[in-house]
Coordinates of C-alpha atoms in Angstrom, one line a residue:
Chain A
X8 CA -1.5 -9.8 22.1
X9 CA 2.0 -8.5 20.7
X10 CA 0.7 -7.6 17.3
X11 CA 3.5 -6.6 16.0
X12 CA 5.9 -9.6 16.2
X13 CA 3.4 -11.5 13.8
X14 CA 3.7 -9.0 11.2
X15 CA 7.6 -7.7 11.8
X16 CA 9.6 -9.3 9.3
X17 CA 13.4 -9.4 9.1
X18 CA 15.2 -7.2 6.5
X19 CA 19.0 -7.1 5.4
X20 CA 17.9 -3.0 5.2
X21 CA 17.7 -3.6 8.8
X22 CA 14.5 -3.4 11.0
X23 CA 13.1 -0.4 10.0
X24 CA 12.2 -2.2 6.7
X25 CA 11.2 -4.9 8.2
X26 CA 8.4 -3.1 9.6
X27 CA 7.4 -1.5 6.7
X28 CA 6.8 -4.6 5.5
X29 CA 4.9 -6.1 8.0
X30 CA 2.9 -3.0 7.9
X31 CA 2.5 -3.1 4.2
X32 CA 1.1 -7.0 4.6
X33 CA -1.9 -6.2 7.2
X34 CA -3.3 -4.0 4.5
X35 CA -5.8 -5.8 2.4
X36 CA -4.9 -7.6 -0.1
X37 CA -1.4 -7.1 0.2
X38 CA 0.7 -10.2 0.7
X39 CA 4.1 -11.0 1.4
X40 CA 5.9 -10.5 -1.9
X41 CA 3.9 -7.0 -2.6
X42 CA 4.4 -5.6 0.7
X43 CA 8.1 -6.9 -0.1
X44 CA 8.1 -4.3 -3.0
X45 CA 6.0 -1.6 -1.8
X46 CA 9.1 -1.2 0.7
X47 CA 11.3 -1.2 -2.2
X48 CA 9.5 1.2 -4.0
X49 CA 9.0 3.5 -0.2
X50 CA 12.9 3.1 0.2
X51 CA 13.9 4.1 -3.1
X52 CA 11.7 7.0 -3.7
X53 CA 11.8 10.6 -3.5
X54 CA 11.7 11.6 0.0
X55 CA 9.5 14.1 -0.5
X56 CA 6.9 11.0 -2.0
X57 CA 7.2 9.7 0.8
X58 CA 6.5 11.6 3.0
X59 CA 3.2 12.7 1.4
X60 CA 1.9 9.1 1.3
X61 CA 3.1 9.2 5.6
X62 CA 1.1 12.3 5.9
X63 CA -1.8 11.3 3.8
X64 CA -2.3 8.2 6.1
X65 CA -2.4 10.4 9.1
X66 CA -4.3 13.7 7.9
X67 CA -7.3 11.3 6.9
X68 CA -7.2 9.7 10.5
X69 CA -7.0 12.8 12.1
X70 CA -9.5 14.8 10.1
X71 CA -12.2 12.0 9.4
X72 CA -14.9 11.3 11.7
X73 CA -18.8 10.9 11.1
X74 CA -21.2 13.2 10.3
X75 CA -22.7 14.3 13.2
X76 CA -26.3 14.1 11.4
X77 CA -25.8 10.9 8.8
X78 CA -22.7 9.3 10.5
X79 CA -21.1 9.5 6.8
X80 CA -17.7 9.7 7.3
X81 CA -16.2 14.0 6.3
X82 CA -13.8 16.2 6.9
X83 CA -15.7 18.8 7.0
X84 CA -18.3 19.8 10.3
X85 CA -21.2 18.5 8.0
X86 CA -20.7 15.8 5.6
X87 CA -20.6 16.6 1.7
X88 CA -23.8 15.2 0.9
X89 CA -26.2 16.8 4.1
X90 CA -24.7 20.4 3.7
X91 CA -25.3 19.6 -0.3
X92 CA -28.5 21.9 -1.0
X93 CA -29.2 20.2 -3.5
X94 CA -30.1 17.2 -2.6
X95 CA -33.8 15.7 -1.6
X96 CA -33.7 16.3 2.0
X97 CA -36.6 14.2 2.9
X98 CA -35.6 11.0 1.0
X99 CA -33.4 9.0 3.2
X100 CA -31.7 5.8 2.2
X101 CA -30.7 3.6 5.1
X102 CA -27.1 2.2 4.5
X103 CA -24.6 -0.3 7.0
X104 CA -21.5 1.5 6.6
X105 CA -19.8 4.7 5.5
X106 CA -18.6 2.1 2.2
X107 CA -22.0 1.4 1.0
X108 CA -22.5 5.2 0.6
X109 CA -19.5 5.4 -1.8
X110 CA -20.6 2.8 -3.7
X111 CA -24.0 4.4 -4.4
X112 CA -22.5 7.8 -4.6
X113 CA -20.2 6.0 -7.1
X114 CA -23.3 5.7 -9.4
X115 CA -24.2 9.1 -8.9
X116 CA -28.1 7.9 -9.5
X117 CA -29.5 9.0 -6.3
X118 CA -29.9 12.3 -5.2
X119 CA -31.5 12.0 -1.8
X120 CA -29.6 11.9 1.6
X121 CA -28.2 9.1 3.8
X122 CA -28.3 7.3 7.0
X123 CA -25.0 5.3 8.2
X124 CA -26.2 2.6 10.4
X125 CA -22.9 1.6 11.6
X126 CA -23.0 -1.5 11.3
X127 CA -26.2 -4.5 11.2
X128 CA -27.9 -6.2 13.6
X129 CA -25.9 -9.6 14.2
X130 CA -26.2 -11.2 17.7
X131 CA -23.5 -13.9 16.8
X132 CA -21.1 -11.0 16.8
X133 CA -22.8 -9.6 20.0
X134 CA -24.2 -6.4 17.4
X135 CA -27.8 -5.5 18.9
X136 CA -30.1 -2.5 17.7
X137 CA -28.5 -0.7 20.3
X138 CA -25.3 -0.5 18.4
X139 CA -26.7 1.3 16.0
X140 CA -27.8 5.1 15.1
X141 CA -31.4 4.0 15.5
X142 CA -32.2 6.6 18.1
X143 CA -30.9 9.2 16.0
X144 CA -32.4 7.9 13.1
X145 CA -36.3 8.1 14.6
X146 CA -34.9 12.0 15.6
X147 CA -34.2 12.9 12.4
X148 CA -37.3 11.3 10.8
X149 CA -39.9 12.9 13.1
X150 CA -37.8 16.1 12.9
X151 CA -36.4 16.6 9.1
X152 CA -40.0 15.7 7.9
X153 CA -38.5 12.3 6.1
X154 CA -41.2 11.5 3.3
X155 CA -39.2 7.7 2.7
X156 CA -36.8 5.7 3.8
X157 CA -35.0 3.6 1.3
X158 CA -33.6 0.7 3.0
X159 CA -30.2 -0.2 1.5
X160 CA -28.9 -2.7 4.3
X161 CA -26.7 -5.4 2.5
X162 CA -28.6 -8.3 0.7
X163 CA -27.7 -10.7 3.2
X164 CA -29.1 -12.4 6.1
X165 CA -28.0 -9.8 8.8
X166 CA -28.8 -6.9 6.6
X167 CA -32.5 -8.4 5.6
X168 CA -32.6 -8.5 9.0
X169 CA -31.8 -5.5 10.3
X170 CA -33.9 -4.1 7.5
X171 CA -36.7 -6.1 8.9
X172 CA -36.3 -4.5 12.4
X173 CA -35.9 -1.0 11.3
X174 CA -39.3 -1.3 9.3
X175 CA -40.8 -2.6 12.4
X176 CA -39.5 0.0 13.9
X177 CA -40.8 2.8 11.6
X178 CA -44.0 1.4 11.4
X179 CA -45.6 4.2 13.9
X180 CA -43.7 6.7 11.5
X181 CA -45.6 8.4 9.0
X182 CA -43.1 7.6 6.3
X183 CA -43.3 5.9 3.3
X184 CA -40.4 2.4 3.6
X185 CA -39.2 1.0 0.5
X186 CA -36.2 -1.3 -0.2
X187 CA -33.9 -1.8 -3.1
X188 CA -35.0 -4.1 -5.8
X189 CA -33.3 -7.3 -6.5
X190 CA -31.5 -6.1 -8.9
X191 CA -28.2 -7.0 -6.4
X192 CA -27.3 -10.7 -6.1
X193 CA -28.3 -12.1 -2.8
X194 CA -25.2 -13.1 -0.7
X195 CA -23.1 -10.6 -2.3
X196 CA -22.0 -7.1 -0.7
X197 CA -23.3 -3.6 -1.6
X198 CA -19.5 -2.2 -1.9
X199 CA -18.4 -4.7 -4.6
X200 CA -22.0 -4.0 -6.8
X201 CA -21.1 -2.5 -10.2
X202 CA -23.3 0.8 -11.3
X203 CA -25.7 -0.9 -13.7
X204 CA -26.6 -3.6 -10.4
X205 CA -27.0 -0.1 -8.3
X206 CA -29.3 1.3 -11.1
X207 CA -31.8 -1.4 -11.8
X208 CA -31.8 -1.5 -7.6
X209 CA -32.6 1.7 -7.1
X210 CA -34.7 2.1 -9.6
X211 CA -36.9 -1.2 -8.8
X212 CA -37.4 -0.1 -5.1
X213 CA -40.8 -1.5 -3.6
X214 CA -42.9 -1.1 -0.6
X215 CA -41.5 -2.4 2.0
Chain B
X30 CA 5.0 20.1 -12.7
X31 CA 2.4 20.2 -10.4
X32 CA 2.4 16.5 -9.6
X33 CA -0.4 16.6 -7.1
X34 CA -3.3 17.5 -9.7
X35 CA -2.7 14.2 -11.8
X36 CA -3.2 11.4 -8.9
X37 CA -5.2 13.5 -6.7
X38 CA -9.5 12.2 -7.0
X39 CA -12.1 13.7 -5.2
X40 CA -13.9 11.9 -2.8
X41 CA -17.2 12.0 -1.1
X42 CA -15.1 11.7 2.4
X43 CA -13.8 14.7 1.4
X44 CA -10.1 15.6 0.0
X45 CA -7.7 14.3 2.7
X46 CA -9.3 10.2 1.1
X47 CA -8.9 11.9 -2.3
X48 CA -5.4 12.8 -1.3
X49 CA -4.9 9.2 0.2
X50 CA -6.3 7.0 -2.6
X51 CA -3.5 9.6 -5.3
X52 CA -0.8 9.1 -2.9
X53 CA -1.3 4.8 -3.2
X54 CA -1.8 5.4 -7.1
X55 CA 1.7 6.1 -6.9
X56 CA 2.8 2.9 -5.5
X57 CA 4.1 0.1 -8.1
X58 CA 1.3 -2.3 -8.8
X59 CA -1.6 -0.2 -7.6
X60 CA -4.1 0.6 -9.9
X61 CA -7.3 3.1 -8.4
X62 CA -9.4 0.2 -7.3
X63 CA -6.8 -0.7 -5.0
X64 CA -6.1 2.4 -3.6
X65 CA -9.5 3.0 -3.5
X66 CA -9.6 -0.3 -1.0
X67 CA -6.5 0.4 1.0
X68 CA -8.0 4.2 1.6
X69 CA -11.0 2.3 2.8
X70 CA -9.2 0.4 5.4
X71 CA -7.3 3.6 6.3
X72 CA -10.6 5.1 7.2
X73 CA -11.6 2.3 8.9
X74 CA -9.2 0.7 10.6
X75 CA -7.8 0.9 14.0
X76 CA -6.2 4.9 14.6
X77 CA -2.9 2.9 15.8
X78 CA -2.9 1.0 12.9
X79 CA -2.8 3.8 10.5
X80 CA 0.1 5.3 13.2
X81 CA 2.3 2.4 13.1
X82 CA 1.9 2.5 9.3
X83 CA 2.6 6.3 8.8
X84 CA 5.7 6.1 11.3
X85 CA 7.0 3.2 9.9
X86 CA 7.1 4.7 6.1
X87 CA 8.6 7.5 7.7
X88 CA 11.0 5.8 10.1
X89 CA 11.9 4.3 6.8
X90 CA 13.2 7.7 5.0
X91 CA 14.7 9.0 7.8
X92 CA 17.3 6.1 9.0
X93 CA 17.7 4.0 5.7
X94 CA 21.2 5.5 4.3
X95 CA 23.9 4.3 2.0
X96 CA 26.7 1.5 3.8
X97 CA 29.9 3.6 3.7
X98 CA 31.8 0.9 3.1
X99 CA 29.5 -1.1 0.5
X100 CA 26.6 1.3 -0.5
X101 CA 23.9 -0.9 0.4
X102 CA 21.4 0.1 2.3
X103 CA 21.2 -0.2 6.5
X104 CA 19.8 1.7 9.1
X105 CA 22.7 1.1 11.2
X106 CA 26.3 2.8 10.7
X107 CA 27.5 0.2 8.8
X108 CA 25.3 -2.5 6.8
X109 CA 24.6 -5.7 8.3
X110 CA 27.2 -7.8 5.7
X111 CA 29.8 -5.7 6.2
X112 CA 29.6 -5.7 10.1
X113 CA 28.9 -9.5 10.0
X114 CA 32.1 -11.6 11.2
X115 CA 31.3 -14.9 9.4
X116 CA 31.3 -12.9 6.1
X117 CA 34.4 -13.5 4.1
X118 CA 35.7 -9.8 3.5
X119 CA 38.3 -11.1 0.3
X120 CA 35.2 -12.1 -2.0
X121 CA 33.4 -9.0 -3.4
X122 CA 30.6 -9.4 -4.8
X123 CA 29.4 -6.4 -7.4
X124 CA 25.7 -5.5 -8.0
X125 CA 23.8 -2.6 -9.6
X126 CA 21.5 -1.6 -7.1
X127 CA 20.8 -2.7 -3.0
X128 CA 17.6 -4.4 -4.1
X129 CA 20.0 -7.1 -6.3
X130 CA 21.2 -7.6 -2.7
X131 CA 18.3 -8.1 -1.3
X132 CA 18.0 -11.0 -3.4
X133 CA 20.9 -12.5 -3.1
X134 CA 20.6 -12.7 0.7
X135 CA 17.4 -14.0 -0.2
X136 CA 19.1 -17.1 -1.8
X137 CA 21.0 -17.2 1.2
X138 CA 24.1 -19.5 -1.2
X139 CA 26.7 -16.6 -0.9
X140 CA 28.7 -15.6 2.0
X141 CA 31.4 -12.8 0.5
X142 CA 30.9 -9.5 0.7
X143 CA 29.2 -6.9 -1.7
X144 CA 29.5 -3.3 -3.6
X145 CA 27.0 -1.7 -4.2
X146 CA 27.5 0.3 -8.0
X147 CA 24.4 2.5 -7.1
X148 CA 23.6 2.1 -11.4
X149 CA 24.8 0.9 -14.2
X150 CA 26.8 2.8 -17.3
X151 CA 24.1 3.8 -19.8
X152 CA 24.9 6.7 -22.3
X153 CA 21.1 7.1 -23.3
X154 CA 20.1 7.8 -19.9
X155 CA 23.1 10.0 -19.4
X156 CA 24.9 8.1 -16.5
X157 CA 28.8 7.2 -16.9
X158 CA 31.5 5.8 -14.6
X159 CA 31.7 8.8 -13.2
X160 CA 27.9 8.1 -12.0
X161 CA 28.7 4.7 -9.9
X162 CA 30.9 3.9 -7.0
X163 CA 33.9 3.1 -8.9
X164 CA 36.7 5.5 -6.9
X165 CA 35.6 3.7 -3.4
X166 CA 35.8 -0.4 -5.4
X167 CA 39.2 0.6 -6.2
X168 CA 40.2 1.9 -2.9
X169 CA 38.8 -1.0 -1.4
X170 CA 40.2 -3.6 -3.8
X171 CA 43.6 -1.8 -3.3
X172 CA 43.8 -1.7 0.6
X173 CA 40.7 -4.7 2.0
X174 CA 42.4 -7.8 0.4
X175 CA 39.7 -8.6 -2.2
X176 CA 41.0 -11.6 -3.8
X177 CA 38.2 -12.3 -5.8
X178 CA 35.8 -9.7 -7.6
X179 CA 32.7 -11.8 -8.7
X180 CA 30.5 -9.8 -11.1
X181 CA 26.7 -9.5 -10.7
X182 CA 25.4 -7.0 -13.1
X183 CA 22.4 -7.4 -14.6
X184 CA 22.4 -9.5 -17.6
X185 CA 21.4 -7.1 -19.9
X186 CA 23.0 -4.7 -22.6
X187 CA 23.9 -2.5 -19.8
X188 CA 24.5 -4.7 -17.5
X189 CA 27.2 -6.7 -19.4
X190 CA 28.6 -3.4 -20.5
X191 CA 29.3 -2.2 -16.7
X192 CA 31.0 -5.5 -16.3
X193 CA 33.1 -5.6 -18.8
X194 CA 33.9 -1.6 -18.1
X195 CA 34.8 -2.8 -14.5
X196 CA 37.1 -5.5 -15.5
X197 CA 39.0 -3.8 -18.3
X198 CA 39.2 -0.9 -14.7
X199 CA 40.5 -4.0 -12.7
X200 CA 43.2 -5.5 -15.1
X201 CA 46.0 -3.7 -13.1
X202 CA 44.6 -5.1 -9.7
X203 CA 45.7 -8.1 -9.0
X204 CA 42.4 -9.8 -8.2
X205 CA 40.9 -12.7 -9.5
X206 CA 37.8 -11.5 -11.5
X207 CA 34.7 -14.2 -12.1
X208 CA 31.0 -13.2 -13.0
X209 CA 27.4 -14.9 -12.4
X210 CA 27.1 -18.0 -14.8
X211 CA 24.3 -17.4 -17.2
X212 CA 21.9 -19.9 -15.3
X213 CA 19.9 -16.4 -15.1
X214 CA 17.9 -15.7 -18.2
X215 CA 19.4 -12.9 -20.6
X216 CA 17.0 -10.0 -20.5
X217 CA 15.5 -10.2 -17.1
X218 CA 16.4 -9.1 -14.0
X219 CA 18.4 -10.0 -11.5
X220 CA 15.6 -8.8 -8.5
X221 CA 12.8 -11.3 -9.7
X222 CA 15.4 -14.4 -9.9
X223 CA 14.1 -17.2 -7.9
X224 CA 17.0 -19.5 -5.7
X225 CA 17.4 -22.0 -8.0
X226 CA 18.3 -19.8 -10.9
X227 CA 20.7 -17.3 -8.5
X228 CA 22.2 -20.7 -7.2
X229 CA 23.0 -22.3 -10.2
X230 CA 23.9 -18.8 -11.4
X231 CA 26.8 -18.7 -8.1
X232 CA 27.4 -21.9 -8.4
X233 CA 28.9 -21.6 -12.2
X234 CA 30.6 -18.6 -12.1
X235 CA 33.4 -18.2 -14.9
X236 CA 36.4 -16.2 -15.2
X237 CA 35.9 -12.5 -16.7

């Protein structure tokens, strides 16, 4: 597929605009008229603003990759929160994606360490446990001498599920499971949850 | 000033995000939820994606220039008006800024030729006549063949006043001056004019 000549729009600036544009509307809620004027604003700026937001993009691509021990996404060898000596090393909360651990970070009300899943288990989508850090997951909980694992998979069918599987999974663990409480809106998504929702989760966490 | 420190947030990806969600702060009509979101599908998106996106802001800055000829903008050596044979290269239409332009082609009702002021005379801001593109309309009212000058200022305080600057410049030529009739609503701006208003607005231009 030629990507590109779905997004590339035409531009009296000439094509270079164009493209900017196109490139402006894939981003997420950006449509037509504010990619339209995000050009604009990149055409009549200071170079030098420019530039920074060009190199921004890149330097986070090129720098960012997972933690080799959480799969949080850093900069750094280790990620923020593992090489954080402060935090409870042998509380572990389970999360789908590098976004869910923003979100809870976000609410700065948990003080344990993570677990990025990568993703949940979904067969429509051809997702299997497979595709997940599972294996490194059971490492680091027989090795890092993991007292619980807080399961904080989405409240949705695939996450419940996946949840399901890893507790099955654990079971021969000597670890303590627990999930969030209710306190999120089934069918919603962890990302978009608001502090006081992450809270009364947290806080409400049962036996698994 | 060191403009960094104000739009620059911390992150738990670490500081090139931080740097990435500041830099789209900057952009017009992106508040830090939205940068927030667009850093989030920098990070997660495909690497060539966040390429093509860097490249193309850059590509941007480095081949959009000034038309020699008309001041708007092109990436090519001269703008793709003036270059354009169906044009009619006596009618010259007069705008503030490229953007104007841009929606004027928009419209797609006018097919003269434009100049490109680069501004508009306004004492509080310190820019005079001296500020705009006057010396090159002259010259090329003097030796194109412009027969007609049609005005396209904003219509605001400003605005008006550059027009009427222009024309009192332009009584010696002899050209044929007209300006936008005021189908476009005093006070805005010309940029966010929809067709029908910059049609009827072409449509009933009047003598200066």
């Amino acid at each position: 597929m030629n990507r590109k000549s779905v997004f590339e729009t035409e531009h009296p600036y000439g094509s270079a605009v164009g493209k900017l544009i196109g490139e402006f509307s894939r981003l997420p809620g950006i449509g037509k008229k504010s990619a339209e004027r995000l050009a604009q604003h990149v055409v009549s700026c200071h170079p030098e603003e420019a530039k920074d937001l060009a190199n921004a993009i890149s330097e986070v691509k090129s720098t960012i990759h997972p933690c080799p021990k959480c799969f949080f996404l850093t900069d750094q060898e280790n990620c923020s929160i593992c090489s954080n000596p402060s935090r409870k090393q042998n509380v572990l909360c389970i999360v789908e994606q590098s976004k869910d651990v923003v979100a809870l970070e976000a609410a700065s009300i948990y003080d344990g360490v993570y677990h990025v899943l990568g993703g949940k288990i979904s067969p429509l989508d051809g997702v299997g446990p497979e595709d997940l850090t599972l294996n490194a997951l059971i490492r680091r909980i027989r090795n890092d001498g993991i007292e619980e694992v807080v399961m904080a998979t989405n409240p949705t069918l695939e996450g419940d599920g996946t949840a399901l599987f890893i507790s099955n999974l654990l079971e021969a663990e000597s670890v303590k499971i627990t999930r969030l409480a209710r306190g999120i809106a089934s069918g919603s998504v962890l990302e978009f949850a608001n502090r006081e929702m992450l809270a009364d989760a947290l806080r409400g966490r049962q036996e698994f």
